[in-house]
JSON list of C-alpha atoms in Angstrom, two decimals:
[
{"chain": "A", "resi": 1, "resn": "GLY", "atom": "CA", "xyz": [12.58, 6.43, 3.96]},
{"chain": "A", "resi": 2, "resn": "ALA", "atom": "CA", "xyz": [11.16, 3.42, 5.76]},
{"chain": "A", "resi": 3, "resn": "VAL", "atom": "CA", "xyz": [11.56, 0.96, 2.87]},
{"chain": "A", "resi": 4, "resn": "VAL", "atom": "CA", "xyz": [10.98, -2.80, 3.35]},
{"chain": "A", "resi": 5, "resn": "SER", "atom": "CA", "xyz": [11.95, -5.34, 0.69]},
{"chain": "A", "resi": 6, "resn": "GLN", "atom": "CA", "xyz": [10.89, -8.89, 0.46]},
{"chain": "A", "resi": 7, "resn": "HIS", "atom": "CA", "xyz": [12.28, -11.66, -1.61]},
{"chain": "A", "resi": 8, "resn": "PRO", "atom": "CA", "xyz": [11.22, -13.56, -3.57]},
{"chain": "A", "resi": 9, "resn": "SER", "atom": "CA", "xyz": [8.08, -11.85, -4.87]},
{"chain": "A", "resi": 10, "resn": "ARG", "atom": "CA", "xyz": [6.78, -15.08, -6.27]},
{"chain": "A", "resi": 11, "resn": "VAL", "atom": "CA", "xyz": [7.54, -18.73, -5.75]},
{"chain": "A", "resi": 12, "resn": "ILE", "atom": "CA", "xyz": [6.10, -21.95, -7.13]},
{"chain": "A", "resi": 13, "resn": "CYS", "atom": "CA", "xyz": [7.19, -25.11, -5.45]},
{"chain": "A", "resi": 14, "resn": "LYS", "atom": "CA", "xyz": [6.25, -28.76, -5.23]},
{"chain": "A", "resi": 15, "resn": "SER", "atom": "CA", "xyz": [4.47, -30.22, -2.21]},
{"chain": "A", "resi": 16, "resn": "GLY", "atom": "CA", "xyz": [6.86, -31.34, 0.52]},
{"chain": "A", "resi": 17, "resn": "THR", "atom": "CA", "xyz": [9.65, -28.79, -0.26]},
{"chain": "A", "resi": 18, "resn": "SER", "atom": "CA", "xyz": [10.63, -25.88, 2.07]},
{"chain": "A", "resi": 19, "resn": "VAL", "atom": "CA", "xyz": [10.56, -22.32, 0.95]},
{"chain": "A", "resi": 20, "resn": "LYS", "atom": "CA", "xyz": [12.40, -19.34, 2.55]},
{"chain": "A", "resi": 21, "resn": "ILE", "atom": "CA", "xyz": [11.14, -15.81, 2.30]},
{"chain": "A", "resi": 22, "resn": "GLU", "atom": "CA", "xyz": [13.40, -12.94, 3.24]},
{"chain": "A", "resi": 23, "resn": "CYS", "atom": "CA", "xyz": [12.28, -9.55, 4.73]},
{"chain": "A", "resi": 24, "resn": "ARG", "atom": "CA", "xyz": [14.72, -6.67, 4.85]},
{"chain": "A", "resi": 25, "resn": "SER", "atom": "CA", "xyz": [14.45, -3.11, 6.21]},
{"chain": "A", "resi": 26, "resn": "LEU", "atom": "CA", "xyz": [16.60, -1.14, 3.77]},
{"chain": "A", "resi": 27, "resn": "ASP", "atom": "CA", "xyz": [16.97, 2.24, 5.49]},
{"chain": "A", "resi": 28, "resn": "PHE", "atom": "CA", "xyz": [16.28, 1.60, 9.12]},
{"chain": "A", "resi": 29, "resn": "GLN", "atom": "CA", "xyz": [16.87, -0.90, 11.74]},
{"chain": "A", "resi": 30, "resn": "ALA", "atom": "CA", "xyz": [13.91, -2.97, 13.10]},
{"chain": "A", "resi": 31, "resn": "THR", "atom": "CA", "xyz": [14.04, -4.88, 16.41]},
{"chain": "A", "resi": 32, "resn": "THR", "atom": "CA", "xyz": [10.71, -6.17, 15.58]},
{"chain": "A", "resi": 33, "resn": "MET", "atom": "CA", "xyz": [9.20, -7.47, 12.31]},
{"chain": "A", "resi": 34, "resn": "PHE", "atom": "CA", "xyz": [5.92, -9.03, 11.72]},
{"chain": "A", "resi": 35, "resn": "TRP", "atom": "CA", "xyz": [4.84, -11.82, 9.25]},
{"chain": "A", "resi": 36, "resn": "TYR", "atom": "CA", "xyz": [1.22, -11.79, 7.96]},
{"chain": "A", "resi": 37, "resn": "ARG", "atom": "CA", "xyz": [-0.72, -13.93, 5.65]},
{"chain": "A", "resi": 38, "resn": "GLN", "atom": "CA", "xyz": [-3.37, -12.72, 3.36]},
{"chain": "A", "resi": 39, "resn": "PHE", "atom": "CA", "xyz": [-6.09, -14.80, 1.56]},
{"chain": "A", "resi": 40, "resn": "PRO", "atom": "CA", "xyz": [-7.94, -13.41, -1.47]},
{"chain": "A", "resi": 41, "resn": "LYS", "atom": "CA", "xyz": [-10.41, -10.60, -0.60]},
{"chain": "A", "resi": 42, "resn": "LYS", "atom": "CA", "xyz": [-9.55, -10.98, 3.06]},
{"chain": "A", "resi": 43, "resn": "SER", "atom": "CA", "xyz": [-7.66, -8.74, 5.52]},
{"chain": "A", "resi": 44, "resn": "LEU", "atom": "CA", "xyz": [-4.20, -9.43, 6.77]},
{"chain": "A", "resi": 45, "resn": "MET", "atom": "CA", "xyz": [-3.88, -12.13, 9.43]},
{"chain": "A", "resi": 46, "resn": "LEU", "atom": "CA", "xyz": [-0.87, -11.75, 11.78]},
{"chain": "A", "resi": 47, "resn": "MET", "atom": "CA", "xyz": [1.09, -15.03, 11.96]},
{"chain": "A", "resi": 48, "resn": "ALA", "atom": "CA", "xyz": [3.99, -14.09, 14.25]},
{"chain": "A", "resi": 49, "resn": "THR", "atom": "CA", "xyz": [6.06, -11.39, 15.66]},
{"chain": "A", "resi": 50, "resn": "SER", "atom": "CA", "xyz": [9.71, -11.65, 14.86]},
{"chain": "A", "resi": 51, "resn": "ASN", "atom": "CA", "xyz": [12.13, -10.31, 17.59]},
{"chain": "A", "resi": 52, "resn": "GLU", "atom": "CA", "xyz": [15.73, -9.70, 16.77]},
{"chain": "A", "resi": 53, "resn": "GLY", "atom": "CA", "xyz": [17.99, -11.99, 18.83]},
{"chain": "A", "resi": 54, "resn": "SER", "atom": "CA", "xyz": [15.20, -13.90, 20.42]},
{"chain": "A", "resi": 55, "resn": "LYS", "atom": "CA", "xyz": [12.47, -16.34, 19.56]},
{"chain": "A", "resi": 56, "resn": "ALA", "atom": "CA", "xyz": [9.50, -15.33, 17.51]},
{"chain": "A", "resi": 57, "resn": "THR", "atom": "CA", "xyz": [6.16, -15.16, 19.13]},
{"chain": "A", "resi": 58, "resn": "TYR", "atom": "CA", "xyz": [3.34, -17.01, 17.24]},
{"chain": "A", "resi": 59, "resn": "GLU", "atom": "CA", "xyz": [-0.29, -16.21, 17.09]},
{"chain": "A", "resi": 60, "resn": "GLN", "atom": "CA", "xyz": [-2.68, -18.83, 18.27]},
{"chain": "A", "resi": 61, "resn": "GLY", "atom": "CA", "xyz": [-3.31, -21.51, 15.58]},
{"chain": "A", "resi": 62, "resn": "VAL", "atom": "CA", "xyz": [0.01, -20.84, 13.77]},
{"chain": "A", "resi": 63, "resn": "GLU", "atom": "CA", "xyz": [2.25, -23.85, 13.86]},
{"chain": "A", "resi": 64, "resn": "LYS", "atom": "CA", "xyz": [5.83, -22.72, 14.83]},
{"chain": "A", "resi": 65, "resn": "ASP", "atom": "CA", "xyz": [7.48, -25.89, 13.60]},
{"chain": "A", "resi": 66, "resn": "LYS", "atom": "CA", "xyz": [5.94, -25.34, 10.14]},
{"chain": "A", "resi": 67, "resn": "PHE", "atom": "CA", "xyz": [6.56, -21.67, 9.89]},
{"chain": "A", "resi": 68, "resn": "LEU", "atom": "CA", "xyz": [10.18, -21.09, 11.09]},
{"chain": "A", "resi": 69, "resn": "ILE", "atom": "CA", "xyz": [11.13, -17.52, 11.71]},
{"chain": "A", "resi": 70, "resn": "ASN", "atom": "CA", "xyz": [14.71, -16.28, 12.17]},
{"chain": "A", "resi": 71, "resn": "HIS", "atom": "CA", "xyz": [15.56, -12.68, 13.07]},
{"chain": "A", "resi": 72, "resn": "ALA", "atom": "CA", "xyz": [19.30, -12.64, 13.03]},
{"chain": "A", "resi": 73, "resn": "SER", "atom": "CA", "xyz": [20.01, -9.08, 12.46]},
{"chain": "A", "resi": 74, "resn": "LEU", "atom": "CA", "xyz": [18.34, -5.72, 12.85]},
{"chain": "A", "resi": 75, "resn": "THR", "atom": "CA", "xyz": [17.58, -5.55, 9.17]},
{"chain": "A", "resi": 76, "resn": "LEU", "atom": "CA", "xyz": [16.72, -9.13, 8.28]},
{"chain": "A", "resi": 77, "resn": "SER", "atom": "CA", "xyz": [13.96, -11.50, 9.24]},
{"chain": "A", "resi": 78, "resn": "THR", "atom": "CA", "xyz": [13.26, -14.80, 7.35]},
{"chain": "A", "resi": 79, "resn": "LEU", "atom": "CA", "xyz": [10.19, -16.94, 7.29]},
{"chain": "A", "resi": 80, "resn": "THR", "atom": "CA", "xyz": [10.71, -20.60, 6.15]},
{"chain": "A", "resi": 81, "resn": "VAL", "atom": "CA", "xyz": [7.65, -22.67, 5.22]},
{"chain": "A", "resi": 82, "resn": "THR", "atom": "CA", "xyz": [8.65, -26.20, 5.94]},
{"chain": "A", "resi": 83, "resn": "SER", "atom": "CA", "xyz": [7.18, -29.26, 4.00]},
{"chain": "A", "resi": 84, "resn": "ALA", "atom": "CA", "xyz": [4.85, -26.88, 2.19]},
{"chain": "A", "resi": 85, "resn": "HIS", "atom": "CA", "xyz": [1.35, -28.17, 1.03]},
{"chain": "A", "resi": 86, "resn": "PRO", "atom": "CA", "xyz": [-1.16, -26.70, -1.24]},
{"chain": "A", "resi": 87, "resn": "GLU", "atom": "CA", "xyz": [-3.01, -25.24, 1.63]},
{"chain": "A", "resi": 88, "resn": "ASP", "atom": "CA", "xyz": [-0.04, -23.14, 2.46]},
{"chain": "A", "resi": 89, "resn": "SER", "atom": "CA", "xyz": [-0.47, -21.31, -0.80]},
{"chain": "A", "resi": 90, "resn": "SER", "atom": "CA", "xyz": [-1.09, -17.69, -0.02]},
{"chain": "A", "resi": 91, "resn": "PHE", "atom": "CA", "xyz": [0.25, -14.21, -0.03]},
{"chain": "A", "resi": 92, "resn": "TYR", "atom": "CA", "xyz": [2.83, -13.73, 2.71]},
{"chain": "A", "resi": 93, "resn": "ILE", "atom": "CA", "xyz": [3.63, -10.10, 3.73]},
{"chain": "A", "resi": 94, "resn": "CYS", "atom": "CA", "xyz": [6.26, -9.00, 6.24]},
{"chain": "A", "resi": 95, "resn": "SER", "atom": "CA", "xyz": [6.45, -5.59, 7.97]},
{"chain": "A", "resi": 96, "resn": "ALA", "atom": "CA", "xyz": [9.05, -3.81, 9.98]},
{"chain": "A", "resi": 97, "resn": "ARG", "atom": "CA", "xyz": [8.37, -1.69, 12.94]},
{"chain": "A", "resi": 98, "resn": "VAL", "atom": "CA", "xyz": [9.73, 1.81, 13.28]},
{"chain": "A", "resi": 99, "resn": "GLU", "atom": "CA", "xyz": [11.10, 2.81, 16.57]},
{"chain": "A", "resi": 100, "resn": "GLY", "atom": "CA", "xyz": [12.81, 5.84, 18.06]},
{"chain": "A", "resi": 101, "resn": "SER", "atom": "CA", "xyz": [10.97, 8.54, 15.89]},
{"chain": "A", "resi": 102, "resn": "ALA", "atom": "CA", "xyz": [7.81, 10.40, 15.70]},
{"chain": "A", "resi": 103, "resn": "TYR", "atom": "CA", "xyz": [6.43, 7.33, 13.87]},
{"chain": "A", "resi": 104, "resn": "THR", "atom": "CA", "xyz": [7.28, 4.89, 16.42]},
{"chain": "A", "resi": 105, "resn": "GLY", "atom": "CA", "xyz": [5.02, 1.92, 16.18]},
{"chain": "A", "resi": 106, "resn": "THR", "atom": "CA", "xyz": [4.26, 2.44, 12.60]},
{"chain": "A", "resi": 107, "resn": "GLN", "atom": "CA", "xyz": [4.72, -0.78, 10.44]},
{"chain": "A", "resi": 108, "resn": "TYR", "atom": "CA", "xyz": [6.06, -0.46, 6.95]},
{"chain": "A", "resi": 109, "resn": "PHE", "atom": "CA", "xyz": [5.26, -3.39, 4.66]},
{"chain": "A", "resi": 110, "resn": "GLY", "atom": "CA", "xyz": [7.27, -5.31, 2.22]},
{"chain": "A", "resi": 111, "resn": "PRO", "atom": "CA", "xyz": [5.77, -5.91, -1.24]},
{"chain": "A", "resi": 112, "resn": "GLY", "atom": "CA", "xyz": [4.77, -9.52, -0.38]},
{"chain": "A", "resi": 113, "resn": "THR", "atom": "CA", "xyz": [5.47, -12.99, -1.65]},
{"chain": "A", "resi": 114, "resn": "ARG", "atom": "CA", "xyz": [2.98, -15.02, -3.60]},
{"chain": "A", "resi": 115, "resn": "LEU", "atom": "CA", "xyz": [3.56, -18.65, -2.72]},
{"chain": "A", "resi": 116, "resn": "THR", "atom": "CA", "xyz": [1.95, -21.37, -4.78]},
{"chain": "A", "resi": 117, "resn": "VAL", "atom": "CA", "xyz": [2.47, -24.91, -3.79]},
{"chain": "A", "resi": 118, "resn": "LEU", "atom": "CA", "xyz": [1.64, -27.59, -6.40]},
{"chain": "B", "resi": 1, "resn": "GLU", "atom": "CA", "xyz": [-10.03, -9.14, 22.15]},
{"chain": "B", "resi": 2, "resn": "ASP", "atom": "CA", "xyz": [-9.02, -6.20, 20.08]},
{"chain": "B", "resi": 3, "resn": "LYS", "atom": "CA", "xyz": [-11.50, -5.24, 17.39]},
{"chain": "B", "resi": 4, "resn": "VAL", "atom": "CA", "xyz": [-11.43, -2.86, 14.31]},
{"chain": "B", "resi": 5, "resn": "VAL", "atom": "CA", "xyz": [-14.52, -2.29, 12.22]},
{"chain": "B", "resi": 6, "resn": "GLN", "atom": "CA", "xyz": [-14.50, -0.44, 9.01]},
{"chain": "B", "resi": 7, "resn": "SER", "atom": "CA", "xyz": [-17.48, 0.94, 7.02]},
{"chain": "B", "resi": 8, "resn": "PRO", "atom": "CA", "xyz": [-18.58, 0.77, 4.32]},
{"chain": "B", "resi": 9, "resn": "LEU", "atom": "CA", "xyz": [-17.10, -2.49, 3.06]},
{"chain": "B", "resi": 10, "resn": "SER", "atom": "CA", "xyz": [-17.23, -1.25, -0.39]},
{"chain": "B", "resi": 11, "resn": "LEU", "atom": "CA", "xyz": [-18.03, 2.09, -2.18]},
{"chain": "B", "resi": 12, "resn": "VAL", "atom": "CA", "xyz": [-18.27, 3.02, -5.84]},
{"chain": "B", "resi": 13, "resn": "VAL", "atom": "CA", "xyz": [-18.00, 6.73, -6.77]},
{"chain": "B", "resi": 14, "resn": "HIS", "atom": "CA", "xyz": [-17.31, 8.85, -9.79]},
{"chain": "B", "resi": 15, "resn": "GLU", "atom": "CA", "xyz": [-14.18, 10.74, -10.36]},
{"chain": "B", "resi": 16, "resn": "GLY", "atom": "CA", "xyz": [-14.34, 14.16, -8.58]},
{"chain": "B", "resi": 17, "resn": "ASP", "atom": "CA", "xyz": [-16.50, 12.89, -5.72]},
{"chain": "B", "resi": 18, "resn": "THR", "atom": "CA", "xyz": [-15.52, 13.15, -2.06]},
{"chain": "B", "resi": 19, "resn": "VAL", "atom": "CA", "xyz": [-15.64, 10.03, 0.00]},
{"chain": "B", "resi": 20, "resn": "THR", "atom": "CA", "xyz": [-15.41, 9.36, 3.72]},
{"chain": "B", "resi": 21, "resn": "LEU", "atom": "CA", "xyz": [-14.29, 6.07, 5.03]},
{"chain": "B", "resi": 22, "resn": "ASN", "atom": "CA", "xyz": [-15.06, 5.09, 8.66]},
{"chain": "B", "resi": 23, "resn": "CYS", "atom": "CA", "xyz": [-13.16, 3.02, 11.23]},
{"chain": "B", "resi": 24, "resn": "SER", "atom": "CA", "xyz": [-14.11, 2.23, 14.78]},
{"chain": "B", "resi": 25, "resn": "TYR", "atom": "CA", "xyz": [-12.14, 0.22, 17.24]},
{"chain": "B", "resi": 26, "resn": "GLU", "atom": "CA", "xyz": [-11.86, -1.52, 20.64]},
{"chain": "B", "resi": 27, "resn": "VAL", "atom": "CA", "xyz": [-8.35, -2.09, 21.84]},
{"chain": "B", "resi": 28, "resn": "THR", "atom": "CA", "xyz": [-6.51, -2.55, 25.05]},
{"chain": "B", "resi": 29, "resn": "ASN", "atom": "CA", "xyz": [-3.79, 0.08, 25.69]},
{"chain": "B", "resi": 30, "resn": "PHE", "atom": "CA", "xyz": [-4.36, 2.24, 22.61]},
{"chain": "B", "resi": 31, "resn": "ARG", "atom": "CA", "xyz": [-1.18, 3.52, 20.97]},
{"chain": "B", "resi": 32, "resn": "SER", "atom": "CA", "xyz": [-2.03, 4.60, 17.46]},
{"chain": "B", "resi": 33, "resn": "LEU", "atom": "CA", "xyz": [-4.38, 4.27, 14.56]},
{"chain": "B", "resi": 34, "resn": "LEU", "atom": "CA", "xyz": [-2.95, 3.81, 11.17]},
{"chain": "B", "resi": 35, "resn": "TRP", "atom": "CA", "xyz": [-4.40, 4.02, 7.61]},
{"chain": "B", "resi": 36, "resn": "TYR", "atom": "CA", "xyz": [-2.96, 2.01, 4.70]},
{"chain": "B", "resi": 37, "resn": "LYS", "atom": "CA", "xyz": [-3.84, 1.82, 1.03]},
{"chain": "B", "resi": 38, "resn": "GLN", "atom": "CA", "xyz": [-3.60, -1.57, -0.63]},
{"chain": "B", "resi": 39, "resn": "GLU", "atom": "CA", "xyz": [-3.63, -1.97, -4.44]},
{"chain": "B", "resi": 40, "resn": "LYS", "atom": "CA", "xyz": [-2.42, -5.21, -6.02]},
{"chain": "B", "resi": 41, "resn": "LYS", "atom": "CA", "xyz": [0.49, -5.83, -3.51]},
{"chain": "B", "resi": 42, "resn": "ALA", "atom": "CA", "xyz": [1.13, -5.12, 0.08]},
{"chain": "B", "resi": 43, "resn": "PRO", "atom": "CA", "xyz": [-0.22, -2.02, 2.06]},
{"chain": "B", "resi": 44, "resn": "THR", "atom": "CA", "xyz": [1.38, 1.30, 1.76]},
{"chain": "B", "resi": 45, "resn": "PHE", "atom": "CA", "xyz": [1.35, 3.62, 4.77]},
{"chain": "B", "resi": 46, "resn": "LEU", "atom": "CA", "xyz": [-0.86, 6.63, 4.58]},
{"chain": "B", "resi": 47, "resn": "PHE", "atom": "CA", "xyz": [-1.21, 8.20, 8.19]},
{"chain": "B", "resi": 48, "resn": "MET", "atom": "CA", "xyz": [-0.56, 7.49, 11.71]},
{"chain": "B", "resi": 49, "resn": "LEU", "atom": "CA", "xyz": [-2.80, 9.22, 14.33]},
{"chain": "B", "resi": 50, "resn": "THR", "atom": "CA", "xyz": [-2.15, 9.28, 17.98]},
{"chain": "B", "resi": 51, "resn": "SER", "atom": "CA", "xyz": [-3.27, 11.04, 21.14]},
{"chain": "B", "resi": 52, "resn": "SER", "atom": "CA", "xyz": [-0.93, 13.89, 20.32]},
{"chain": "B", "resi": 53, "resn": "GLY", "atom": "CA", "xyz": [-1.65, 13.97, 16.48]},
{"chain": "B", "resi": 54, "resn": "ILE", "atom": "CA", "xyz": [-5.34, 13.58, 15.91]},
{"chain": "B", "resi": 55, "resn": "GLU", "atom": "CA", "xyz": [-5.54, 15.11, 12.54]},
{"chain": "B", "resi": 56, "resn": "LYS", "atom": "CA", "xyz": [-3.38, 14.51, 9.49]},
{"chain": "B", "resi": 57, "resn": "LYS", "atom": "CA", "xyz": [-3.55, 15.85, 5.91]},
{"chain": "B", "resi": 58, "resn": "SER", "atom": "CA", "xyz": [-1.61, 14.96, 2.77]},
{"chain": "B", "resi": 59, "resn": "GLY", "atom": "CA", "xyz": [-2.81, 16.44, -0.50]},
{"chain": "B", "resi": 60, "resn": "ARG", "atom": "CA", "xyz": [-6.41, 15.30, -1.12]},
{"chain": "B", "resi": 61, "resn": "LEU", "atom": "CA", "xyz": [-6.27, 12.84, 1.74]},
{"chain": "B", "resi": 62, "resn": "SER", "atom": "CA", "xyz": [-6.96, 13.71, 5.33]},
{"chain": "B", "resi": 63, "resn": "SER", "atom": "CA", "xyz": [-7.80, 11.75, 8.55]},
{"chain": "B", "resi": 64, "resn": "ILE", "atom": "CA", "xyz": [-9.01, 12.69, 11.94]},
{"chain": "B", "resi": 65, "resn": "LEU", "atom": "CA", "xyz": [-8.98, 10.53, 15.13]},
{"chain": "B", "resi": 66, "resn": "ASP", "atom": "CA", "xyz": [-11.83, 10.86, 17.68]},
{"chain": "B", "resi": 67, "resn": "LYS", "atom": "CA", "xyz": [-10.57, 9.21, 20.89]},
{"chain": "B", "resi": 68, "resn": "LYS", "atom": "CA", "xyz": [-13.73, 9.88, 22.64]},
{"chain": "B", "resi": 69, "resn": "GLU", "atom": "CA", "xyz": [-15.71, 8.07, 20.07]},
{"chain": "B", "resi": 70, "resn": "LEU", "atom": "CA", "xyz": [-13.00, 5.50, 19.47]},
{"chain": "B", "resi": 71, "resn": "SER", "atom": "CA", "xyz": [-13.16, 6.04, 15.77]},
{"chain": "B", "resi": 72, "resn": "SER", "atom": "CA", "xyz": [-11.42, 7.63, 12.84]},
{"chain": "B", "resi": 73, "resn": "ILE", "atom": "CA", "xyz": [-12.34, 8.89, 9.40]},
{"chain": "B", "resi": 74, "resn": "LEU", "atom": "CA", "xyz": [-10.37, 9.09, 6.25]},
{"chain": "B", "resi": 75, "resn": "ASN", "atom": "CA", "xyz": [-11.40, 11.63, 3.70]},
{"chain": "B", "resi": 76, "resn": "ILE", "atom": "CA", "xyz": [-10.51, 11.76, 0.10]},
{"chain": "B", "resi": 77, "resn": "THR", "atom": "CA", "xyz": [-11.53, 14.79, -1.97]},
{"chain": "B", "resi": 78, "resn": "ALA", "atom": "CA", "xyz": [-11.64, 15.16, -5.76]},
{"chain": "B", "resi": 79, "resn": "THR", "atom": "CA", "xyz": [-11.21, 11.39, -6.18]},
{"chain": "B", "resi": 80, "resn": "GLN", "atom": "CA", "xyz": [-9.27, 9.93, -9.15]},
{"chain": "B", "resi": 81, "resn": "THR", "atom": "CA", "xyz": [-9.32, 6.60, -10.65]},
{"chain": "B", "resi": 82, "resn": "GLY", "atom": "CA", "xyz": [-5.92, 6.02, -9.06]},
{"chain": "B", "resi": 83, "resn": "ASP", "atom": "CA", "xyz": [-7.51, 6.17, -5.63]},
{"chain": "B", "resi": 84, "resn": "SER", "atom": "CA", "xyz": [-9.26, 2.84, -6.39]},
{"chain": "B", "resi": 85, "resn": "ALA", "atom": "CA", "xyz": [-7.85, 0.53, -3.87]},
{"chain": "B", "resi": 86, "resn": "ILE", "atom": "CA", "xyz": [-8.65, -1.24, -0.49]},
{"chain": "B", "resi": 87, "resn": "TYR", "atom": "CA", "xyz": [-8.19, 1.22, 2.43]},
{"chain": "B", "resi": 88, "resn": "LEU", "atom": "CA", "xyz": [-7.17, -0.61, 5.60]},
{"chain": "B", "resi": 89, "resn": "CYS", "atom": "CA", "xyz": [-7.55, 0.76, 9.13]},
{"chain": "B", "resi": 90, "resn": "ALA", "atom": "CA", "xyz": [-5.39, -0.70, 11.77]},
{"chain": "B", "resi": 91, "resn": "VAL", "atom": "CA", "xyz": [-4.96, -0.06, 15.55]},
{"chain": "B", "resi": 92, "resn": "SER", "atom": "CA", "xyz": [-1.79, -0.55, 17.50]},
{"chain": "B", "resi": 93, "resn": "GLY", "atom": "CA", "xyz": [-2.14, -1.56, 21.10]},
{"chain": "B", "resi": 94, "resn": "GLY", "atom": "CA", "xyz": [-0.50, -3.68, 23.77]},
{"chain": "B", "resi": 95, "resn": "SER", "atom": "CA", "xyz": [3.14, -3.92, 24.62]},
{"chain": "B", "resi": 96, "resn": "ASN", "atom": "CA", "xyz": [4.59, -4.81, 21.21]},
{"chain": "B", "resi": 97, "resn": "TYR", "atom": "CA", "xyz": [2.62, -2.50, 19.09]},
{"chain": "B", "resi": 98, "resn": "LYS", "atom": "CA", "xyz": [0.84, -5.33, 17.44]},
{"chain": "B", "resi": 99, "resn": "LEU", "atom": "CA", "xyz": [-1.64, -4.19, 14.69]},
{"chain": "B", "resi": 100, "resn": "THR", "atom": "CA", "xyz": [-5.16, -5.31, 14.53]},
{"chain": "B", "resi": 101, "resn": "PHE", "atom": "CA", "xyz": [-6.67, -4.69, 11.15]},
{"chain": "B", "resi": 102, "resn": "GLY", "atom": "CA", "xyz": [-10.15, -4.00, 9.89]},
{"chain": "B", "resi": 103, "resn": "LYS", "atom": "CA", "xyz": [-11.43, -5.80, 6.89]},
{"chain": "B", "resi": 104, "resn": "GLY", "atom": "CA", "xyz": [-10.95, -2.87, 4.76]},
{"chain": "B", "resi": 105, "resn": "THR", "atom": "CA", "xyz": [-13.09, -0.61, 2.46]},
{"chain": "B", "resi": 106, "resn": "LEU", "atom": "CA", "xyz": [-12.88, -1.39, -1.19]},
{"chain": "B", "resi": 107, "resn": "LEU", "atom": "CA", "xyz": [-13.11, 2.02, -3.01]},
{"chain": "B", "resi": 108, "resn": "THR", "atom": "CA", "xyz": [-13.75, 1.94, -6.74]},
{"chain": "B", "resi": 109, "resn": "VAL", "atom": "CA", "xyz": [-13.50, 5.36, -8.54]},
{"chain": "B", "resi": 110, "resn": "ASN", "atom": "CA", "xyz": [-15.01, 5.27, -11.97]},
{"chain": "B", "resi": 111, "resn": "PRO", "atom": "CA", "xyz": [-14.14, 7.75, -14.76]}
]
């Protein structure tokens, strides 16, 4: 159980375009999902907390107008990188938080999306 | 500010060795401590430790939480090359269960 999928797994785009990444919890409902970014040989950096039915909460230094988050259902959150630039190239990982069980609070991660902006 | 420190940052062992990875933390409103294994992609969940579950074991892996010392260890016995990965420790605290990650321990198991 507790499977999280992410799509696409890899995307290459031109500078200035927007890219949407989907995160789905496949076998459980998640009121809260999280979006992380990971640079090579670095740990995960939390970008924002995605709350179903309400606005996302962004970490300090993360531009909310650049990284649009939508959590329209209990199993889907999307991250849109708007007007992407080469410095946005990174590994983006989502997670979904388990609730209402012995593992409440555990986050299960999607497989990640490798974004390359040319 | 919440903080998680892992040690060592990297470790090279031979197959069959036993390893111990360390994690210490400072967090407001501690809820749980989690261990993840990260190979080439995203982290996979190993254990969650809480005040009511301070010791977990699964096969050759085991973990203990010491709430008094604000630390945890992850033990791997009879290591195999497939155990080579980055092991991440994360602590959950606050009202929204936000995770604070350590920098990870890169474990390399040589044949």
